[in-house]
Tab-separated table of C-alpha atoms in Angstrom:
chain	number	residue	atom	x	y	z
M	1	MET	CA	-65.940	49.342	-19.912
M	2	THR	CA	-64.759	47.867	-16.593
M	3	VAL	CA	-66.786	44.901	-15.382
M	4	ARG	CA	-67.570	44.962	-11.678
M	5	VAL	CA	-66.406	41.871	-9.830
M	6	ALA	CA	-67.030	41.009	-6.183
M	7	VAL	CA	-65.277	38.192	-4.360
M	8	ALA	CA	-67.322	35.912	-2.096
M	9	ALA	CA	-64.879	34.412	0.409
M	10	VAL	CA	-65.169	32.412	3.622
M	11	THR	CA	-62.647	31.930	6.407
M	12	PHE	CA	-62.297	29.886	9.581
M	13	ASN	CA	-59.190	30.318	11.765
M	14	ARG	CA	-56.703	30.597	8.893
M	15	HIS	CA	-55.196	34.059	9.332
M	16	LYS	CA	-51.954	33.358	7.466
M	17	GLU	CA	-53.662	31.742	4.494
M	18	LEU	CA	-56.311	34.461	4.416
M	19	SER	CA	-53.641	37.162	4.309
M	20	VAL	CA	-51.994	35.460	1.318
M	21	LEU	CA	-55.361	35.150	-0.441
M	22	LEU	CA	-56.367	38.791	0.053
M	23	ASP	CA	-52.960	40.010	-1.159
M	24	ALA	CA	-53.240	37.813	-4.261
M	25	ILE	CA	-56.764	38.972	-5.051
M	26	ASN	CA	-55.807	42.639	-4.854
M	27	ALA	CA	-52.710	41.975	-6.987
M	28	GLN	CA	-54.847	40.780	-9.907
M	29	SER	CA	-54.496	42.690	-13.173
M	30	ALA	CA	-58.300	42.812	-13.359
M	31	ALA	CA	-59.494	44.883	-10.429
M	32	VAL	CA	-61.873	43.509	-7.803
M	33	ASP	CA	-64.478	45.978	-6.597
M	34	THR	CA	-65.202	44.442	-3.210
M	35	ILE	CA	-64.304	41.336	-1.211
M	36	CYS	CA	-67.261	40.022	0.777
M	37	LEU	CA	-65.625	38.000	3.547
M	38	VAL	CA	-67.616	35.839	5.962
M	39	ASP	CA	-65.669	34.851	9.084
M	40	SER	CA	-67.075	32.045	11.264
M	41	GLY	CA	-63.828	31.319	13.088
M	42	THR	CA	-63.335	31.137	16.824
M	43	ASP	CA	-60.360	33.483	16.355
M	44	PRO	CA	-61.781	36.426	14.355
M	45	ALA	CA	-59.736	37.722	11.428
M	46	ARG	CA	-60.780	41.390	11.642
M	47	ASP	CA	-57.180	42.620	11.730
M	48	VAL	CA	-56.280	40.691	8.575
M	49	ALA	CA	-59.367	41.973	6.770
M	50	ALA	CA	-58.709	45.562	7.873
M	51	ARG	CA	-55.464	45.688	5.874
M	52	HIS	CA	-57.522	45.866	2.677
M	53	PRO	CA	-59.970	48.760	2.311
M	54	ASN	CA	-62.124	46.886	-0.215
M	55	VAL	CA	-62.948	44.040	2.211
M	56	ASP	CA	-66.570	43.937	3.392
M	57	TYR	CA	-66.066	41.962	6.604
M	58	VAL	CA	-68.996	39.958	7.984
M	59	ARG	CA	-68.559	38.340	11.378
M	60	SER	CA	-70.698	35.226	11.957
M	61	GLU	CA	-70.922	34.104	15.568
M	62	ALA	CA	-72.475	30.824	14.400
M	63	ASN	CA	-70.350	28.343	12.481
M	64	LEU	CA	-72.156	28.262	9.150
M	65	GLY	CA	-69.796	25.771	7.554
M	66	GLY	CA	-68.493	26.207	4.036
M	67	ALA	CA	-71.963	26.016	2.492
M	68	GLY	CA	-73.559	28.591	4.784
M	69	GLY	CA	-70.527	30.856	4.576
M	70	PHE	CA	-70.554	30.801	0.779
M	71	ALA	CA	-74.302	31.417	0.743
M	72	LEU	CA	-73.964	34.533	2.905
M	73	ALA	CA	-70.860	35.781	1.091
M	74	ALA	CA	-72.447	35.249	-2.330
M	75	LEU	CA	-75.600	37.081	-1.261
M	76	LYS	CA	-73.505	40.022	-0.039
M	77	ALA	CA	-71.570	40.006	-3.309
M	78	VAL	CA	-74.750	40.023	-5.398
M	79	ALA	CA	-76.155	42.820	-3.218
M	80	SER	CA	-73.055	44.908	-3.954
M	81	GLY	CA	-74.242	45.285	-7.529
M	82	ALA	CA	-71.346	43.389	-9.077
M	83	LYS	CA	-71.939	41.616	-12.381
M	84	TRP	CA	-69.629	38.730	-11.514
M	85	VAL	CA	-68.995	36.897	-8.236
M	86	TRP	CA	-65.614	35.193	-7.731
M	87	MET	CA	-65.903	32.412	-5.137
M	88	MET	CA	-62.875	31.729	-2.955
M	89	ASP	CA	-62.003	29.630	0.100
M	90	ASP	CA	-59.473	31.054	2.553
M	91	ASP	CA	-56.806	28.451	1.761
M	92	ALA	CA	-56.962	29.044	-1.987
M	93	GLU	CA	-54.760	31.401	-4.016
M	94	PRO	CA	-54.882	32.541	-7.657
M	95	ALA	CA	-51.852	31.004	-9.366
M	96	ASP	CA	-50.876	34.241	-11.110
M	97	PRO	CA	-51.994	37.892	-11.427
M	98	GLU	CA	-53.786	37.152	-14.726
M	99	CYS	CA	-56.153	34.550	-13.292
M	100	LEU	CA	-59.245	36.731	-13.004
M	101	ALA	CA	-58.577	38.486	-16.323
M	102	THR	CA	-58.295	35.096	-18.031
M	103	LEU	CA	-61.566	33.884	-16.526
M	104	LEU	CA	-63.379	37.051	-17.605
M	105	ARG	CA	-61.938	36.810	-21.115
M	106	GLU	CA	-62.870	33.133	-21.460
M	107	ALA	CA	-66.375	33.761	-20.144
M	108	GLU	CA	-66.929	36.463	-22.746
M	109	ALA	CA	-65.357	34.505	-25.605
M	110	ARG	CA	-67.336	31.343	-24.853
M	111	ASP	CA	-70.548	33.092	-23.739
M	112	LEU	CA	-70.441	31.430	-20.328
M	113	GLU	CA	-72.478	32.257	-17.239
M	114	ALA	CA	-69.961	30.564	-14.950
M	115	VAL	CA	-66.344	29.645	-15.564
M	116	VAL	CA	-64.012	27.579	-13.395
M	117	PRO	CA	-60.192	27.429	-13.392
M	118	LEU	CA	-58.128	24.337	-12.786
M	119	VAL	CA	-57.378	23.707	-9.102
M	120	VAL	CA	-53.783	22.610	-8.553
M	121	ALA	CA	-51.918	21.393	-5.502
M	122	PRO	CA	-49.612	23.873	-3.710
M	123	GLY	CA	-46.021	23.153	-4.664
M	124	HIS	CA	-47.154	20.720	-7.369
M	125	PRO	CA	-48.516	22.821	-10.255
M	126	ASP	CA	-48.643	19.767	-12.529
M	127	ARG	CA	-51.064	17.943	-10.213
M	128	LEU	CA	-54.775	18.662	-9.838
M	129	SER	CA	-56.008	18.889	-6.259
M	130	PHE	CA	-59.321	17.262	-7.237
M	131	PHE	CA	-59.618	14.606	-9.886
M	132	PHE	CA	-61.405	14.766	-13.203
M	133	ARG	CA	-62.739	11.753	-15.056
M	134	LEU	CA	-61.523	11.352	-18.636
M	135	ASP	CA	-62.615	8.355	-20.720
M	136	GLY	CA	-64.038	6.822	-17.573
M	137	LYS	CA	-60.778	6.978	-15.643
M	138	VAL	CA	-59.782	9.232	-12.745
M	139	THR	CA	-56.860	11.602	-13.331
M	140	HIS	CA	-54.974	14.211	-11.323
M	141	ASP	CA	-52.679	15.020	-14.260
M	142	ARG	CA	-52.907	18.676	-15.263
M	143	ALA	CA	-51.320	18.021	-18.655
M	144	GLN	CA	-54.138	15.654	-19.622
M	145	LEU	CA	-56.717	18.347	-18.909
M	146	GLU	CA	-54.753	20.989	-20.791
M	147	LYS	CA	-54.865	18.804	-23.915
M	148	VAL	CA	-58.660	18.913	-23.756
M	149	GLY	CA	-58.602	22.728	-23.515
M	150	PHE	CA	-62.146	23.288	-22.265
M	151	LEU	CA	-64.486	21.023	-20.338
M	152	PRO	CA	-68.122	22.068	-20.842
M	153	ASN	CA	-70.652	21.472	-18.049
M	154	ASP	CA	-67.932	20.318	-15.666
M	155	GLY	CA	-65.909	21.930	-12.907
M	156	HIS	CA	-64.997	21.978	-9.234
M	157	PHE	CA	-67.028	24.596	-7.398
M	158	PHE	CA	-66.542	26.766	-5.419
M	159	ASN	CA	-62.821	27.460	-5.350
M	160	GLY	CA	-62.018	30.055	-7.983
M	161	ALA	CA	-65.355	29.784	-9.769
M	162	LEU	CA	-66.447	33.007	-11.466
M	163	ILE	CA	-70.246	33.186	-11.576
M	164	ARG	CA	-72.531	35.817	-13.070
M	165	SER	CA	-74.659	37.406	-10.387
M	166	ASP	CA	-77.914	36.619	-12.160
M	167	VAL	CA	-77.131	32.885	-11.961
M	168	PHE	CA	-77.921	32.943	-8.238
M	169	PHE	CA	-81.403	34.232	-9.043
M	170	LYS	CA	-81.891	31.248	-11.366
M	171	VAL	CA	-80.513	28.418	-9.222
M	172	GLY	CA	-80.364	29.852	-5.708
M	173	LEU	CA	-77.546	30.070	-3.190
M	174	PRO	CA	-75.387	27.221	-1.858
M	175	ASP	CA	-77.482	25.016	0.444
M	176	MET	CA	-76.428	25.731	4.029
M	177	ARG	CA	-77.922	22.426	5.208
M	178	LEU	CA	-74.985	20.612	3.615
M	179	PHE	CA	-72.510	22.445	5.917
M	180	ILE	CA	-69.330	20.997	4.351
M	181	ARG	CA	-68.812	18.498	1.562
M	182	GLY	CA	-71.452	18.076	-1.111
M	183	ASP	CA	-72.626	21.685	-1.350
M	184	GLU	CA	-70.535	22.145	-4.488
M	185	VAL	CA	-71.985	18.968	-6.048
M	186	ASP	CA	-75.521	20.134	-5.303
M	187	PHE	CA	-74.804	23.545	-6.854
M	188	THR	CA	-73.326	21.941	-9.975
M	189	ILE	CA	-76.390	19.726	-10.416
M	190	ARG	CA	-78.637	22.772	-10.149
M	191	LEU	CA	-76.579	24.577	-12.784
M	192	ARG	CA	-76.996	21.668	-15.195
M	193	LYS	CA	-80.715	21.327	-14.548
M	194	ALA	CA	-81.211	25.061	-15.145
M	195	GLY	CA	-79.260	24.954	-18.397
M	196	ILE	CA	-76.586	27.376	-17.169
M	197	ARG	CA	-73.660	27.643	-19.584
M	198	PHE	CA	-70.508	26.814	-17.634
M	199	GLY	CA	-67.281	24.873	-17.821
M	200	THR	CA	-63.635	24.575	-16.828
M	201	VAL	CA	-60.882	26.386	-18.689
M	202	THR	CA	-57.386	24.934	-18.539
M	203	THR	CA	-55.502	28.145	-19.298
M	204	THR	CA	-55.458	29.380	-15.708
M	205	ALA	CA	-55.483	27.911	-12.223
M	206	ILE	CA	-55.734	28.505	-8.510
M	207	THR	CA	-53.904	26.554	-5.828
M	208	HIS	CA	-55.763	24.747	-3.066
M	209	PRO	CA	-54.743	21.924	-0.703
M	210	HIS	CA	-55.175	18.582	-2.418
M	211	ALA	CA	-57.230	15.548	-1.475
M	212	PHE	CA	-55.080	12.828	-3.067
M	213	SER	CA	-55.275	10.512	-0.077
M	214	GLU	CA	-59.085	10.557	0.001
M	215	THR	CA	-59.490	8.778	-3.338
M	216	LYS	CA	-59.612	5.023	-2.727
M	217	HIS	CA	-59.745	2.667	-5.706
M	218	VAL	CA	-61.829	-0.421	-5.076
M	219	PHE	CA	-62.237	-2.406	-8.280
M	220	GLY	CA	-59.545	-0.970	-10.544
M	221	ALA	CA	-59.116	2.520	-12.005
M	222	ARG	CA	-62.779	2.958	-12.975
M	223	TRP	CA	-64.376	2.434	-9.561
M	224	HIS	CA	-63.382	4.387	-6.497
M	225	VAL	CA	-64.825	5.868	-3.312
M	226	ILE	CA	-63.939	8.974	-1.334
M	227	VAL	CA	-62.928	8.467	2.296
M	228	PRO	CA	-62.151	11.785	4.052
M	229	ASP	CA	-59.356	11.854	6.612
M	230	SER	CA	-61.377	12.666	9.751
M	231	ALA	CA	-64.569	11.350	11.352
M	232	PHE	CA	-66.060	14.850	11.180
M	233	LYS	CA	-65.542	15.150	7.423
M	234	ARG	CA	-66.563	11.545	6.781
M	235	TYR	CA	-69.881	12.035	8.549
M	236	TYR	CA	-70.840	15.058	6.474
M	237	TYR	CA	-69.552	13.597	3.228
M	238	TYR	CA	-71.440	10.304	3.636
M	239	ARG	CA	-74.620	11.956	4.886
M	240	ASN	CA	-74.655	14.533	2.120
M	241	ARG	CA	-73.987	11.891	-0.547
M	242	GLY	CA	-77.068	10.047	0.658
M	243	TYR	CA	-79.126	13.216	0.704
M	244	LEU	CA	-78.155	14.232	-2.839
M	245	ILE	CA	-78.952	10.739	-4.114
M	246	ARG	CA	-82.405	11.075	-2.574
M	247	ARG	CA	-82.968	14.661	-3.688
M	248	TYR	CA	-82.062	14.098	-7.331
M	249	PHE	CA	-82.922	10.380	-7.575
M	250	ARG	CA	-79.375	9.479	-8.627
M	251	VAL	CA	-79.708	5.730	-9.172
M	252	LYS	CA	-76.227	5.279	-10.664
M	253	SER	CA	-74.663	7.059	-7.690
M	254	LEU	CA	-76.643	4.855	-5.298
M	255	VAL	CA	-75.359	1.686	-6.960
M	256	ALA	CA	-71.804	3.055	-7.131
M	257	ASP	CA	-71.769	4.111	-3.483
M	258	VAL	CA	-73.334	0.992	-2.021
M	259	GLY	CA	-71.150	-1.325	-4.085
M	260	GLY	CA	-68.033	0.785	-3.695
M	261	TYR	CA	-68.165	1.290	0.057
M	262	LEU	CA	-69.207	-2.309	0.766
M	263	GLY	CA	-66.226	-3.435	-1.307
M	264	TYR	CA	-63.836	-0.934	0.253
M	265	PHE	CA	-64.634	-1.770	3.867
M	266	ALA	CA	-64.917	-5.515	3.171
M	267	GLN	CA	-61.457	-5.571	1.586
M	268	ARG	CA	-60.067	-3.985	4.759
M	269	ARG	CA	-62.273	-5.994	7.106
M	270	ASP	CA	-63.273	-2.691	8.673
M	271	LEU	CA	-66.664	-3.353	10.274
M	272	LYS	CA	-66.526	-0.154	12.336
M	273	GLY	CA	-65.905	1.938	9.239
M	274	LEU	CA	-68.698	0.190	7.352
M	275	LEU	CA	-71.203	0.790	10.148
M	276	ALA	CA	-70.215	4.466	10.411
M	277	TRP	CA	-70.685	4.878	6.653
M	278	ALA	CA	-74.040	3.076	6.710
M	279	SER	CA	-75.314	5.208	9.602
M	280	SER	CA	-74.357	8.525	8.011
M	281	PHE	CA	-75.377	7.520	4.488
M	282	SER	CA	-78.778	6.241	5.607
M	283	LYS	CA	-79.458	9.505	7.446
M	284	GLY	CA	-78.950	11.344	4.187
M	285	LEU	CA	-81.173	8.923	2.281
M	286	ARG	CA	-83.886	9.599	4.866
M	287	ALA	CA	-83.207	13.372	4.854
M	288	LYS	CA	-82.413	13.208	8.575
M	289	GLY	CA	-79.683	14.709	10.739
M	290	PHE	CA	-79.899	18.329	9.586
M	291	ALA	CA	-79.622	20.891	12.382
M	292	PRO	CA	-77.281	23.579	13.711
M	293	LEU	CA	-73.794	22.188	14.284
M	294	GLU	CA	-74.115	22.028	18.081
M	295	ASP	CA	-77.323	19.935	17.791
M	296	GLN	CA	-75.986	17.326	15.392
M	297	LYS	CA	-74.988	13.907	16.671
M	298	PHE	CA	-72.363	11.879	14.851
């Protein structure tokens, strides 16, 4: 019996990348029933979407960010009646035509409610775009993950994550307040708290632009901080880190962030950077600064 799968995808002014993604999705050996595509870009991608008859195109005049876009796309996908929802950003691409079939097979074999592929860097299939922590140390080495085989209760949402539709009824949709950065961490925490069975399989992958340069080691290989490459991304990342620490009372994360960022900026004698981090982070700790994009000050 064929299992119905809907893709929940978001796009923002990436027509070329979106075209590659849609072609790759519809070239999968396991058929996709519908592609629920939310477009918040200033340059609408209707023409790109129209090339594929199974695309359910949703134009958003407001910039919902990644979190809001995924929330709307996932809700549309669940409403389509699909059993599984395959989450995808517009600059991602399944690494091969068997990606979805492998995820479905692994989910069934392991009795999972959500399953995540490895995310590798374009042009560097041996390197993970986002690090994992093994034995307390950060690694971007795909081969190290493949030796493990399966990582229970761990994974990088939302790129390539295959999620049963009923999971959204149990844990809710991505939190649109987080806009970008941190929405995937929040969703993962909710999965764990709800006891959802999920994990990362190392037998398939998607490609997605890497974030190697954002990982900054402070006190050796076991202590690092993330410093995004633009003021816009840094603001949301720092604010959302603070908010998630407050929301889930993450004491270890509080200690790690305060110590890590103080050390990082002190080592570089970067007072301006430290003050910007403190301002954004404290807003999150106080649950302040949430509003539509045009009303936010940073």
